[in-house]
Tab-separated table of C-alpha atoms and ligand atoms in Angstrom:
chain	number	residue	atom	x	y	z
R	65	MET	CA	-57.918	52.250	17.042
R	66	ILE	CA	-55.222	53.933	14.997
R	67	LYS	CA	-51.928	52.091	15.171
R	68	ALA	CA	-48.398	53.223	14.432
R	69	VAL	CA	-47.115	52.765	10.887
R	70	ARG	CA	-45.505	49.385	10.163
R	71	GLY	CA	-41.764	49.491	10.808
R	72	PHE	CA	-42.081	52.625	12.950
R	73	LYS	CA	-41.626	51.937	16.640
R	74	ASP	CA	-42.455	53.760	19.839
R	75	ILE	CA	-39.580	53.983	22.260
R	76	LEU	CA	-41.258	53.713	25.628
R	77	PRO	CA	-40.098	54.528	29.147
R	78	GLY	CA	-37.990	51.589	30.211
R	79	GLU	CA	-36.445	51.520	26.716
R	80	SER	CA	-35.901	55.247	26.339
R	81	GLU	CA	-33.479	55.290	29.270
R	82	LYS	CA	-31.294	52.836	27.361
R	83	TRP	CA	-31.379	55.035	24.297
R	84	ALA	CA	-30.423	58.090	26.306
R	85	TYR	CA	-27.636	56.143	27.982
R	86	LEU	CA	-26.078	55.017	24.689
R	87	GLU	CA	-26.537	58.414	23.071
R	88	ASN	CA	-24.844	60.144	25.991
R	89	LEU	CA	-22.039	57.655	25.935
R	90	ALA	CA	-21.524	58.202	22.195
R	91	ARG	CA	-21.676	61.949	22.664
R	92	LYS	CA	-18.850	61.785	25.212
R	93	PHE	CA	-16.681	59.828	22.806
R	94	PHE	CA	-17.455	62.116	19.879
R	95	LEU	CA	-16.372	65.094	21.969
R	96	SER	CA	-13.224	63.425	23.257
R	97	TYR	CA	-12.256	62.623	19.668
R	98	GLY	CA	-12.740	66.282	18.726
R	99	PHE	CA	-16.068	66.076	16.899
R	100	ARG	CA	-18.734	68.774	17.013
R	101	GLU	CA	-22.419	68.200	16.657
R	102	ILE	CA	-24.428	69.088	13.589
R	103	ARG	CA	-28.227	68.745	13.583
R	104	LEU	CA	-29.898	68.406	10.247
R	105	PRO	CA	-33.405	68.367	8.827
R	106	ILE	CA	-34.810	64.907	8.205
R	107	LEU	CA	-36.346	66.070	4.934
R	108	GLU	CA	-34.201	66.865	1.904
R	109	LYS	CA	-34.712	67.283	-1.801
R	110	THR	CA	-34.906	63.880	-3.464
R	111	GLU	CA	-32.210	64.883	-5.905
R	112	LEU	CA	-29.646	65.085	-3.096
R	113	PHE	CA	-29.907	61.349	-2.422
R	114	ALA	CA	-30.290	60.359	-6.054
R	115	ARG	CA	-27.099	62.272	-6.853
R	116	SER	CA	-25.012	61.224	-3.873
R	117	LEU	CA	-26.030	57.613	-3.305
R	118	GLY	CA	-26.210	56.728	-6.982
R	119	GLU	CA	-29.281	55.760	-8.972
R	120	ALA	CA	-28.455	52.057	-9.035
R	121	THR	CA	-28.416	51.492	-5.284
R	122	ASP	CA	-30.981	49.606	-3.214
R	123	ILE	CA	-31.758	52.738	-1.274
R	124	VAL	CA	-32.527	54.926	-4.267
R	125	GLU	CA	-34.114	52.162	-6.331
R	126	LYS	CA	-36.553	50.879	-3.769
R	127	GLU	CA	-36.135	52.079	-0.204
R	128	MET	CA	-36.729	55.828	-0.093
R	129	TYR	CA	-39.764	57.543	1.382
R	130	THR	CA	-40.339	60.059	-1.365
R	131	PHE	CA	-43.332	62.291	-1.911
R	132	ILE	CA	-44.371	65.334	-3.874
R	133	ASP	CA	-45.153	68.250	-1.568
R	134	ARG	CA	-47.710	71.030	-2.074
R	135	GLN	CA	-45.290	73.011	-4.220
R	136	LYS	CA	-44.900	69.952	-6.473
R	137	GLU	CA	-41.353	69.449	-5.286
R	138	SER	CA	-40.024	65.930	-4.797
R	139	LEU	CA	-38.832	65.486	-1.204
R	140	THR	CA	-37.399	62.489	0.631
R	141	LEU	CA	-37.130	61.477	4.269
R	142	ARG	CA	-33.413	60.994	4.688
R	143	PRO	CA	-32.355	57.350	4.322
R	144	GLU	CA	-28.860	58.114	5.653
R	145	ALA	CA	-26.968	61.082	7.026
R	146	THR	CA	-23.857	61.597	4.932
R	147	ALA	CA	-25.546	63.270	1.951
R	148	GLY	CA	-27.288	65.809	4.185
R	149	ILE	CA	-24.117	66.545	6.101
R	150	CYS	CA	-22.242	67.165	2.840
R	151	ARG	CA	-25.026	69.444	1.665
R	152	ALA	CA	-24.887	71.404	4.906
R	153	VAL	CA	-21.089	71.657	4.794
R	154	ILE	CA	-21.256	73.097	1.274
R	155	GLU	CA	-24.296	75.306	1.800
R	156	ASN	CA	-22.995	76.832	5.035
R	157	GLY	CA	-19.397	77.102	3.859
R	158	LEU	CA	-18.209	75.092	6.851
R	159	TYR	CA	-15.070	74.123	5.062
R	160	ALA	CA	-11.932	76.244	4.846
R	161	GLN	CA	-8.950	75.041	2.857
R	162	GLY	CA	-6.492	73.160	5.010
R	163	LYS	CA	-8.945	72.802	7.872
R	164	ILE	CA	-10.106	69.466	9.198
R	165	LEU	CA	-13.788	69.373	9.977
R	166	LYS	CA	-15.079	66.689	12.331
R	167	LEU	CA	-18.843	66.412	12.681
R	168	PHE	CA	-21.239	64.051	14.381
R	169	THR	CA	-24.983	63.729	14.361
R	170	ILE	CA	-27.521	61.447	16.018
R	171	GLY	CA	-30.990	60.846	14.689
R	172	PRO	CA	-33.604	58.916	12.723
R	173	MET	CA	-33.284	57.590	9.163
R	174	PHE	CA	-36.052	56.177	6.968
R	175	ARG	CA	-35.962	53.270	4.561
R	176	HIS	CA	-38.843	51.267	3.165
R	177	GLU	CA	-37.517	47.763	3.853
R	178	ARG	CA	-39.059	44.613	5.221
R	179	PRO	CA	-39.206	45.069	9.006
R	180	GLN	CA	-37.584	42.332	11.085
R	181	ARG	CA	-35.217	42.026	14.018
R	182	GLY	CA	-32.625	44.795	13.671
R	183	ARG	CA	-34.371	46.224	10.614
R	184	LEU	CA	-36.949	48.959	10.826
R	185	ARG	CA	-38.378	51.574	8.521
R	186	GLN	CA	-37.537	54.346	10.929
R	187	PHE	CA	-34.222	53.506	12.516
R	188	HIS	CA	-31.563	55.577	14.217
R	189	GLN	CA	-27.900	56.168	13.648
R	190	LEU	CA	-24.892	57.662	15.352
R	191	ASN	CA	-22.900	59.298	12.538
R	192	ALA	CA	-19.388	60.663	12.443
R	193	GLU	CA	-17.818	62.344	9.421
R	194	VAL	CA	-14.405	63.919	8.846
R	195	PHE	CA	-13.890	66.354	5.982
R	196	GLY	CA	-10.593	67.629	4.619
R	197	SER	CA	-8.306	64.745	5.491
R	198	ASN	CA	-6.766	62.345	3.009
R	199	ALA	CA	-4.573	60.813	5.671
R	200	PRO	CA	-5.047	57.092	6.302
R	201	GLY	CA	-4.623	57.883	10.002
R	202	THR	CA	-8.021	59.545	9.916
R	203	ASP	CA	-9.651	56.356	8.652
R	204	ALA	CA	-8.048	54.325	11.428
R	205	GLU	CA	-9.011	56.921	14.024
R	206	LEU	CA	-12.654	56.732	12.934
R	207	ILE	CA	-12.606	52.964	13.184
R	208	ALA	CA	-11.137	53.254	16.679
R	209	LEU	CA	-13.875	55.715	17.610
R	210	ALA	CA	-16.647	53.405	16.407
R	211	LEU	CA	-15.126	50.469	18.267
R	212	ASP	CA	-14.635	52.520	21.433
R	213	ILE	CA	-18.282	53.566	21.466
R	214	LEU	CA	-19.488	50.003	20.885
R	215	ASP	CA	-17.096	48.628	23.474
R	216	ALA	CA	-18.113	51.184	26.095
R	217	GLY	CA	-21.720	50.119	25.485
R	218	GLY	CA	-20.711	46.584	26.367
R	219	ALA	CA	-20.849	45.108	22.855
R	220	ARG	CA	-18.554	42.084	22.780
R	221	GLY	CA	-17.191	39.712	20.170
R	222	LEU	CA	-17.136	42.375	17.475
R	223	ARG	CA	-15.514	41.653	14.162
R	224	LEU	CA	-14.009	44.444	12.091
R	225	GLU	CA	-13.991	43.722	8.365
R	226	ILE	CA	-12.099	46.021	6.069
R	227	ASN	CA	-11.406	46.472	2.387
R	228	SER	CA	-10.220	49.087	-0.045
R	229	LEU	CA	-12.478	50.004	-2.938
R	230	GLY	CA	-9.730	51.731	-4.878
R	231	CYS	CA	-10.367	54.992	-6.651
R	232	PRO	CA	-11.506	56.241	-10.057
R	233	VAL	CA	-7.986	55.485	-11.335
R	234	CYS	CA	-7.872	51.797	-10.463
R	235	ARG	CA	-11.477	50.735	-10.060
R	236	PRO	CA	-12.455	50.693	-13.767
R	237	ALA	CA	-10.031	47.851	-14.490
R	238	PHE	CA	-11.456	45.875	-11.596
R	239	ARG	CA	-14.966	46.626	-12.766
R	240	GLU	CA	-14.189	45.220	-16.186
R	241	ALA	CA	-12.550	42.108	-14.770
R	242	LEU	CA	-15.536	41.550	-12.497
R	243	LYS	CA	-17.970	42.071	-15.348
R	244	LYS	CA	-16.114	39.525	-17.425
R	245	PHE	CA	-16.183	37.055	-14.538
R	246	LEU	CA	-19.908	37.608	-14.099
R	247	THR	CA	-20.934	37.156	-17.732
R	248	GLY	CA	-20.113	33.470	-17.448
R	249	LEU	CA	-22.421	33.165	-14.449
R	250	ARG	CA	-25.276	35.220	-15.777
R	251	GLU	CA	-28.026	32.580	-15.655
R	252	LYS	CA	-27.205	31.495	-12.130
R	253	LEU	CA	-27.515	34.978	-10.616
R	254	CYS	CA	-30.568	36.340	-8.836
R	255	GLU	CA	-32.666	38.908	-10.679
R	256	ASP	CA	-31.174	41.805	-8.747
R	257	CYS	CA	-27.626	40.713	-9.498
R	258	GLN	CA	-28.429	40.218	-13.193
R	259	ARG	CA	-29.483	43.835	-13.310
R	260	ARG	CA	-26.447	44.916	-11.329
R	261	VAL	CA	-24.042	43.319	-13.817
R	262	GLU	CA	-24.957	45.988	-16.347
R	263	ARG	CA	-25.672	48.961	-14.151
R	264	ASN	CA	-23.302	48.615	-11.222
R	265	PRO	CA	-21.336	45.351	-11.178
R	266	LEU	CA	-19.522	46.019	-7.883
R	267	ARG	CA	-22.850	45.871	-6.140
R	268	VAL	CA	-23.298	42.174	-6.846
R	269	LEU	CA	-20.671	41.549	-4.165
R	270	ASP	CA	-23.067	43.153	-1.679
R	271	CYS	CA	-25.920	40.745	-2.529
R	272	LYS	CA	-27.614	39.327	0.551
R	273	ARG	CA	-28.391	35.946	-1.036
R	274	GLN	CA	-26.187	33.069	-0.022
R	275	GLU	CA	-26.626	31.433	-3.465
R	276	CYS	CA	-25.092	34.458	-5.139
R	277	GLN	CA	-22.385	34.866	-2.533
R	278	SER	CA	-21.171	31.320	-3.048
R	279	LEU	CA	-20.742	32.079	-6.759
R	280	TYR	CA	-18.556	35.080	-5.958
R	281	VAL	CA	-15.976	33.214	-3.898
R	282	ASP	CA	-13.633	33.109	-6.868
R	283	ALA	CA	-14.423	36.589	-8.151
R	284	PRO	CA	-11.475	38.876	-8.883
R	285	ARG	CA	-10.277	40.724	-5.785
R	286	LEU	CA	-10.193	44.466	-5.562
R	287	GLU	CA	-6.965	44.376	-3.651
R	288	ASP	CA	-5.164	42.929	-6.666
R	289	PHE	CA	-6.201	45.916	-8.777
R	290	LEU	CA	-5.322	48.790	-6.449
R	291	CYS	CA	-3.092	51.512	-7.901
R	292	PRO	CA	0.113	52.237	-5.939
R	293	ALA	CA	-1.432	55.247	-4.170
R	294	CYS	CA	-4.483	53.292	-3.055
R	295	LYS	CA	-2.383	50.343	-2.033
R	296	GLU	CA	-0.144	52.514	0.108
R	297	HIS	CA	-3.163	54.188	1.659
R	298	TYR	CA	-4.748	50.848	2.501
R	299	LEU	CA	-1.553	49.465	4.022
R	300	SER	CA	-1.165	52.582	6.170
R	301	VAL	CA	-4.685	52.225	7.516
R	302	LEU	CA	-3.983	48.596	8.399
R	303	LYS	CA	-0.708	49.556	10.014
R	304	ASP	CA	-2.381	52.174	12.191
R	305	LEU	CA	-4.964	49.627	13.242
R	306	GLU	CA	-2.193	47.245	14.245
R	307	THR	CA	-0.461	50.023	16.166
R	308	LEU	CA	-3.737	50.650	17.986
R	309	ASN	CA	-4.015	46.949	18.730
R	310	ILE	CA	-7.204	46.668	16.709
R	311	THR	CA	-7.855	43.274	15.188
R	312	TYR	CA	-9.242	43.306	11.671
R	313	VAL	CA	-10.231	40.835	8.999
R	314	LYS	CA	-9.601	41.748	5.382
R	315	ASN	CA	-12.718	41.069	3.353
R	316	PRO	CA	-11.996	41.465	-0.369
R	317	ARG	CA	-15.702	41.245	-1.171
R	318	LEU	CA	-16.775	44.002	1.181
R	319	VAL	CA	-18.346	46.781	-0.867
R	320	ARG	CA	-20.696	49.375	0.474
R	321	GLY	CA	-24.194	49.846	-0.817
R	322	LEU	CA	-23.478	53.425	-1.752
R	323	ASP	CA	-21.732	54.444	-4.943
R	324	TYR	CA	-19.665	57.254	-3.569
R	325	TYR	CA	-17.327	55.173	-1.457
R	326	VAL	CA	-13.631	55.001	-2.415
R	327	ARG	CA	-10.612	53.403	-0.761
R	328	THR	CA	-11.233	52.403	2.862
R	329	THR	CA	-14.510	50.673	3.533
R	330	PHE	CA	-15.351	48.778	6.707
R	331	GLU	CA	-18.083	47.075	8.634
R	332	ILE	CA	-18.261	46.085	12.259
R	333	LYS	CA	-20.205	42.886	12.762
R	334	ALA	CA	-21.643	41.341	15.882
R	335	PRO	CA	-22.284	37.597	15.635
R	336	ASP	CA	-25.031	37.842	18.268
R	337	LEU	CA	-27.159	39.880	15.889
R	338	GLY	CA	-27.996	36.968	13.605
R	339	ALA	CA	-28.997	37.787	10.036
R	340	GLN	CA	-28.677	41.582	10.379
R	341	ASP	CA	-25.236	41.379	11.884
R	342	THR	CA	-23.668	44.656	10.774
R	343	VAL	CA	-23.874	47.126	13.622
R	344	ALA	CA	-21.652	49.809	12.092
R	345	ALA	CA	-20.414	50.627	8.631
R	346	GLY	CA	-18.355	53.317	7.056
R	347	GLY	CA	-15.693	54.405	4.685
R	348	ARG	CA	-14.205	57.060	2.511
R	349	TYR	CA	-16.129	59.165	0.000
R	350	ASP	CA	-13.510	61.562	-1.366
R	351	GLY	CA	-15.382	62.664	-4.496
R	352	LEU	CA	-18.776	63.246	-2.955
R	353	VAL	CA	-18.547	66.844	-1.786
R	354	LYS	CA	-17.289	67.912	-5.195
R	355	ALA	CA	-19.956	65.871	-6.968
R	356	LEU	CA	-22.557	67.777	-4.949
R	357	GLY	CA	-21.199	71.113	-6.165
R	358	GLY	CA	-18.778	71.845	-3.339
R	359	PRO	CA	-14.997	72.153	-3.135
R	360	ASP	CA	-12.838	69.130	-3.840
R	361	ILE	CA	-12.440	67.938	-0.258
R	362	PRO	CA	-12.123	64.350	0.874
R	363	GLY	CA	-14.479	62.797	3.375
R	364	VAL	CA	-14.616	59.712	5.523
R	365	GLY	CA	-17.158	58.595	8.091
R	366	PHE	CA	-19.242	55.881	9.671
R	367	ALA	CA	-22.689	55.133	11.004
R	368	ILE	CA	-23.592	52.956	13.966
R	369	GLY	CA	-27.137	51.594	13.884
R	370	LEU	CA	-28.620	52.323	17.298
R	371	GLU	CA	-31.301	49.602	17.220
R	372	ARG	CA	-28.682	46.964	16.514
R	373	PHE	CA	-26.304	48.502	19.063
R	374	LEU	CA	-29.070	48.204	21.674
R	375	LEU	CA	-29.571	44.540	20.839
R	376	ILE	CA	-25.956	43.743	21.755
R	377	ALA	CA	-25.298	46.388	24.411
R	378	GLU	CA	-24.661	45.437	28.040
R	379	LEU	CA	-26.162	48.217	30.067
R	380	PRO	CA	-25.979	48.976	33.788
R	381	GLU	CA	-28.775	47.233	35.694
R	382	ASP	CA	-30.807	50.187	36.734
R	383	LEU	CA	-30.897	53.107	34.347
R	384	SER	CA	-33.835	54.915	35.931
R	385	PRO	CA	-32.502	56.134	39.282
R	386	PRO	CA	-34.683	55.894	42.389
R	387	LEU	CA	-36.481	58.922	43.746
R	388	ASP	CA	-34.642	60.873	46.441
R	389	LEU	CA	-37.745	61.946	48.272
R	390	PHE	CA	-41.487	61.450	48.145
R	391	VAL	CA	-43.445	64.131	49.929
R	392	ALA	CA	-46.644	62.796	51.430
R	393	ALA	CA	-48.669	65.860	52.320
R	394	LEU	CA	-52.061	65.050	53.798
R	395	GLY	CA	-54.691	67.689	53.236
R	396	GLU	CA	-54.727	70.873	51.217
R	397	GLU	CA	-53.000	73.030	53.818
R	398	ALA	CA	-50.082	70.663	54.080
R	399	ARG	CA	-49.858	70.350	50.301
R	400	ARG	CA	-49.654	74.133	49.938
R	401	LEU	CA	-46.962	74.268	52.563
R	402	VAL	CA	-44.713	71.804	50.713
R	403	LEU	CA	-45.217	73.105	47.151
R	404	PRO	CA	-42.362	75.645	47.249
R	405	LEU	CA	-40.203	73.196	49.189
R	406	VAL	CA	-40.584	70.513	46.524
R	407	ARG	CA	-39.798	72.994	43.803
R	408	ASN	CA	-36.651	74.213	45.551
R	409	LEU	CA	-35.389	70.691	46.169
R	410	ARG	CA	-35.947	69.863	42.507
R	411	ARG	CA	-34.042	72.956	41.543
R	412	HIS	CA	-31.144	71.572	43.559
R	413	GLY	CA	-31.219	68.572	41.229
R	414	LEU	CA	-32.922	66.204	43.627
R	415	MET	CA	-35.542	63.813	42.318
R	416	VAL	CA	-38.634	64.620	44.297
R	417	ASP	CA	-42.288	63.832	43.792
R	418	LEU	CA	-45.509	64.500	45.646
R	419	ASP	CA	-49.201	63.721	45.513
R	420	HIS	CA	-51.709	66.295	44.308
R	421	GLU	CA	-54.679	63.935	44.410
R	422	GLY	CA	-55.416	64.039	48.142
R	423	ARG	CA	-54.800	60.294	48.618
R	424	SER	CA	-54.509	58.594	52.015
R	425	LEU	CA	-51.167	58.227	53.782
R	426	LYS	CA	-51.156	54.519	53.041
R	427	ALA	CA	-51.722	55.102	49.341
R	428	GLN	CA	-49.039	57.756	49.231
R	429	LEU	CA	-46.445	55.567	50.947
R	430	LYS	CA	-47.294	52.817	48.493
R	431	GLN	CA	-46.659	55.254	45.682
R	432	ALA	CA	-43.343	56.220	47.327
R	433	ASN	CA	-42.345	52.555	47.361
R	434	ARG	CA	-43.325	52.092	43.776
R	435	LEU	CA	-41.060	54.990	42.819
R	436	ARG	CA	-38.325	53.445	44.976
R	437	ALA	CA	-38.030	56.600	47.070
R	438	ARG	CA	-35.118	56.676	49.507
R	439	PHE	CA	-37.043	58.897	51.875
R	440	ALA	CA	-40.620	59.997	52.436
R	441	LEU	CA	-41.540	63.244	54.093
R	442	ILE	CA	-44.817	62.981	55.988
R	443	ILE	CA	-46.825	65.985	56.932
R	444	GLY	CA	-50.398	65.652	58.193
R	445	GLU	CA	-52.679	67.725	60.371
R	446	LYS	CA	-50.932	66.762	63.593
R	447	GLU	CA	-47.516	67.638	62.198
R	448	LEU	CA	-48.877	70.930	60.880
R	449	GLN	CA	-50.070	71.912	64.328
R	450	GLU	CA	-46.852	70.885	66.018
R	451	GLY	CA	-44.689	72.713	63.474
R	452	LYS	CA	-42.759	69.643	62.463
R	453	VAL	CA	-42.648	66.908	59.833
R	454	LEU	CA	-41.562	63.272	59.778
R	455	LEU	CA	-38.732	62.081	57.592
R	456	ARG	CA	-39.038	58.365	56.991
R	457	ASP	CA	-36.189	56.265	55.754
R	458	MET	CA	-37.964	53.967	53.327
R	459	THR	CA	-35.409	51.180	53.626
R	460	THR	CA	-35.250	50.914	57.394
R	461	GLY	CA	-38.631	52.420	58.258
R	462	ALA	CA	-36.959	54.687	60.831
R	463	GLN	CA	-38.685	58.049	61.299
R	464	GLU	CA	-37.070	61.268	62.372
R	465	PRO	CA	-38.960	64.439	63.295
R	466	LEU	CA	-37.717	67.612	61.638
R	467	ALA	CA	-38.705	71.172	62.493
R	468	GLN	CA	-40.689	72.963	59.806
R	469	ALA	CA	-38.437	75.984	60.185
R	470	GLU	CA	-35.176	75.409	58.293
R	471	LEU	CA	-36.723	72.292	56.752
R	472	GLU	CA	-35.209	72.861	53.334
R	473	SER	CA	-31.643	73.096	54.595
R	474	ALA	CA	-32.161	70.100	56.879
R	475	LEU	CA	-33.379	68.053	53.913
R	476	LEU	CA	-30.635	69.229	51.603
R	477	LYS	CA	-28.070	68.237	54.195
R	478	ARG	CA	-29.477	64.715	54.399
R	479	LEU	CA	-30.366	64.151	50.769
R	480	LEU	CA	-27.285	65.587	49.122
R	481	ALA	CA	-25.005	63.696	51.488
U	744	ATP	P1	-27.836	46.294	5.623
U	744	ATP	O1	-26.851	45.546	4.797
U	744	ATP	O2	-28.079	45.669	6.961
U	744	ATP	O3	-29.092	46.646	4.888
U	744	ATP	P2	-26.806	48.812	4.911
U	744	ATP	O4	-25.576	48.534	4.182
U	744	ATP	O5	-28.038	49.161	4.159
U	744	ATP	O6	-27.124	47.658	5.948
U	744	ATP	P3	-25.810	51.284	5.944
U	744	ATP	O7	-26.492	52.128	4.945
U	744	ATP	O8	-24.373	51.090	5.868
U	744	ATP	O9	-26.559	49.879	6.043
U	744	ATP	O10	-26.197	51.815	7.405
U	744	ATP	C1	-25.287	51.746	8.504
U	744	ATP	C2	-25.901	51.039	9.674
U	744	ATP	O11	-27.215	51.490	9.914
U	744	ATP	C3	-26.067	49.539	9.481
U	744	ATP	O12	-24.885	48.881	9.772
U	744	ATP	C4	-27.141	49.229	10.487
U	744	ATP	O13	-26.602	49.116	11.797
U	744	ATP	C5	-28.011	50.429	10.417
U	744	ATP	N1	-29.170	50.200	9.542
U	744	ATP	C6	-29.254	50.304	8.197
U	744	ATP	N2	-30.496	50.037	7.768
U	744	ATP	C7	-31.232	49.765	8.880
U	744	ATP	C8	-32.606	49.431	9.107
U	744	ATP	N3	-33.476	49.351	8.111
U	744	ATP	N4	-33.006	49.204	10.384
U	744	ATP	C9	-32.146	49.297	11.413
U	744	ATP	N5	-30.856	49.625	11.252
U	744	ATP	C10	-30.385	49.849	10.020
U	745	MG	MG1	-29.793	48.086	3.607
């Protein structure tokens, strides 16, 4: 038997309703916050990710699904959405000077990581990005949006962690200070961090190993190095959050895995998730669009991981609604009689099903029960001859005869009530 690829999961009926529920909920919030949907290819040129994420990131170094296609071009299954959205914004000229562009997208991402709870190789994200706004209010609004979506999905006990990564003006000094701090610790660091010290020292702060993290407790803090403009920006974001009654925790060691982040960076954590506790993450990437060959427009956004969201979501009990009506037609003549009726009722939005297999009445009523039908319509030979049908209330068992003439309107009246 051929099995699915490791880390790639089927989303089966029973689960898929939950996915649809959360996606619809997110969609509503995106629209109410003024975002419009963009749908992107899942395949991009490898160079796009190498350029935008940075060569010395976990994703580019070891997590991408990259292959050479038949034209000998290197292509990559997208590991995240922001790079593709930036590419599309530039390529399609979506940006006009002075215009704010708010985009969202929902879909799968691919990273070759070790699969475990809350970590897959194909996973799914809800993404929101805003282009053209430098204003700290935009950052706070995005954080509010992410929290509102998670909250509406029933996620509780969330913890918002926030930091500012500074900008190309102030970050170099921090980088140097951090490098200096790290040289003393060199031997004690994990292999990955040792490499990071040279190539991308900020990234050590993102190391997943507790041993490393405990060494970084006394590391220099980004906040102490922020230039006045970055400092003011950061304080304004925090002030907006306070105005919105959003609780936050400043985390001076919060850096994002991706190189292009500047200033605001944040993560939303859910303690119930265990080791993979970050359900959403985001931040500002002001230089990215320009670095990809576009105009110099700022950007800020976030991604919510849908698998992790599902693990902490509180969903309504029954997401697959019961059937409105099961039509039990006995015999071919009866079945033919109800075919157009069933179709018309469905076209009115009612959930209706029927049996094409010629099963017995008993079997059909059993099927109706299994589908949790509110009503069953019974039409056998006797009913055919008498020009009527029986409408059975499946909860009470009460049966009511209905005339075959005007049957559709009689049913609509009862079922739509
Ligand atoms: P982590 O530290 O958990 O590896 P990350 O920093 O790589 O996360 P981001 O690139 O910021 O993650 O992605 C944003 C969100 O997407 C994460 O907070 C998480 O909810 C989700 N996510 C990332 N990688 C995976 C994965 N392999 N499986 C499931 N969800 C994921
Ligand atoms: Mg990761």
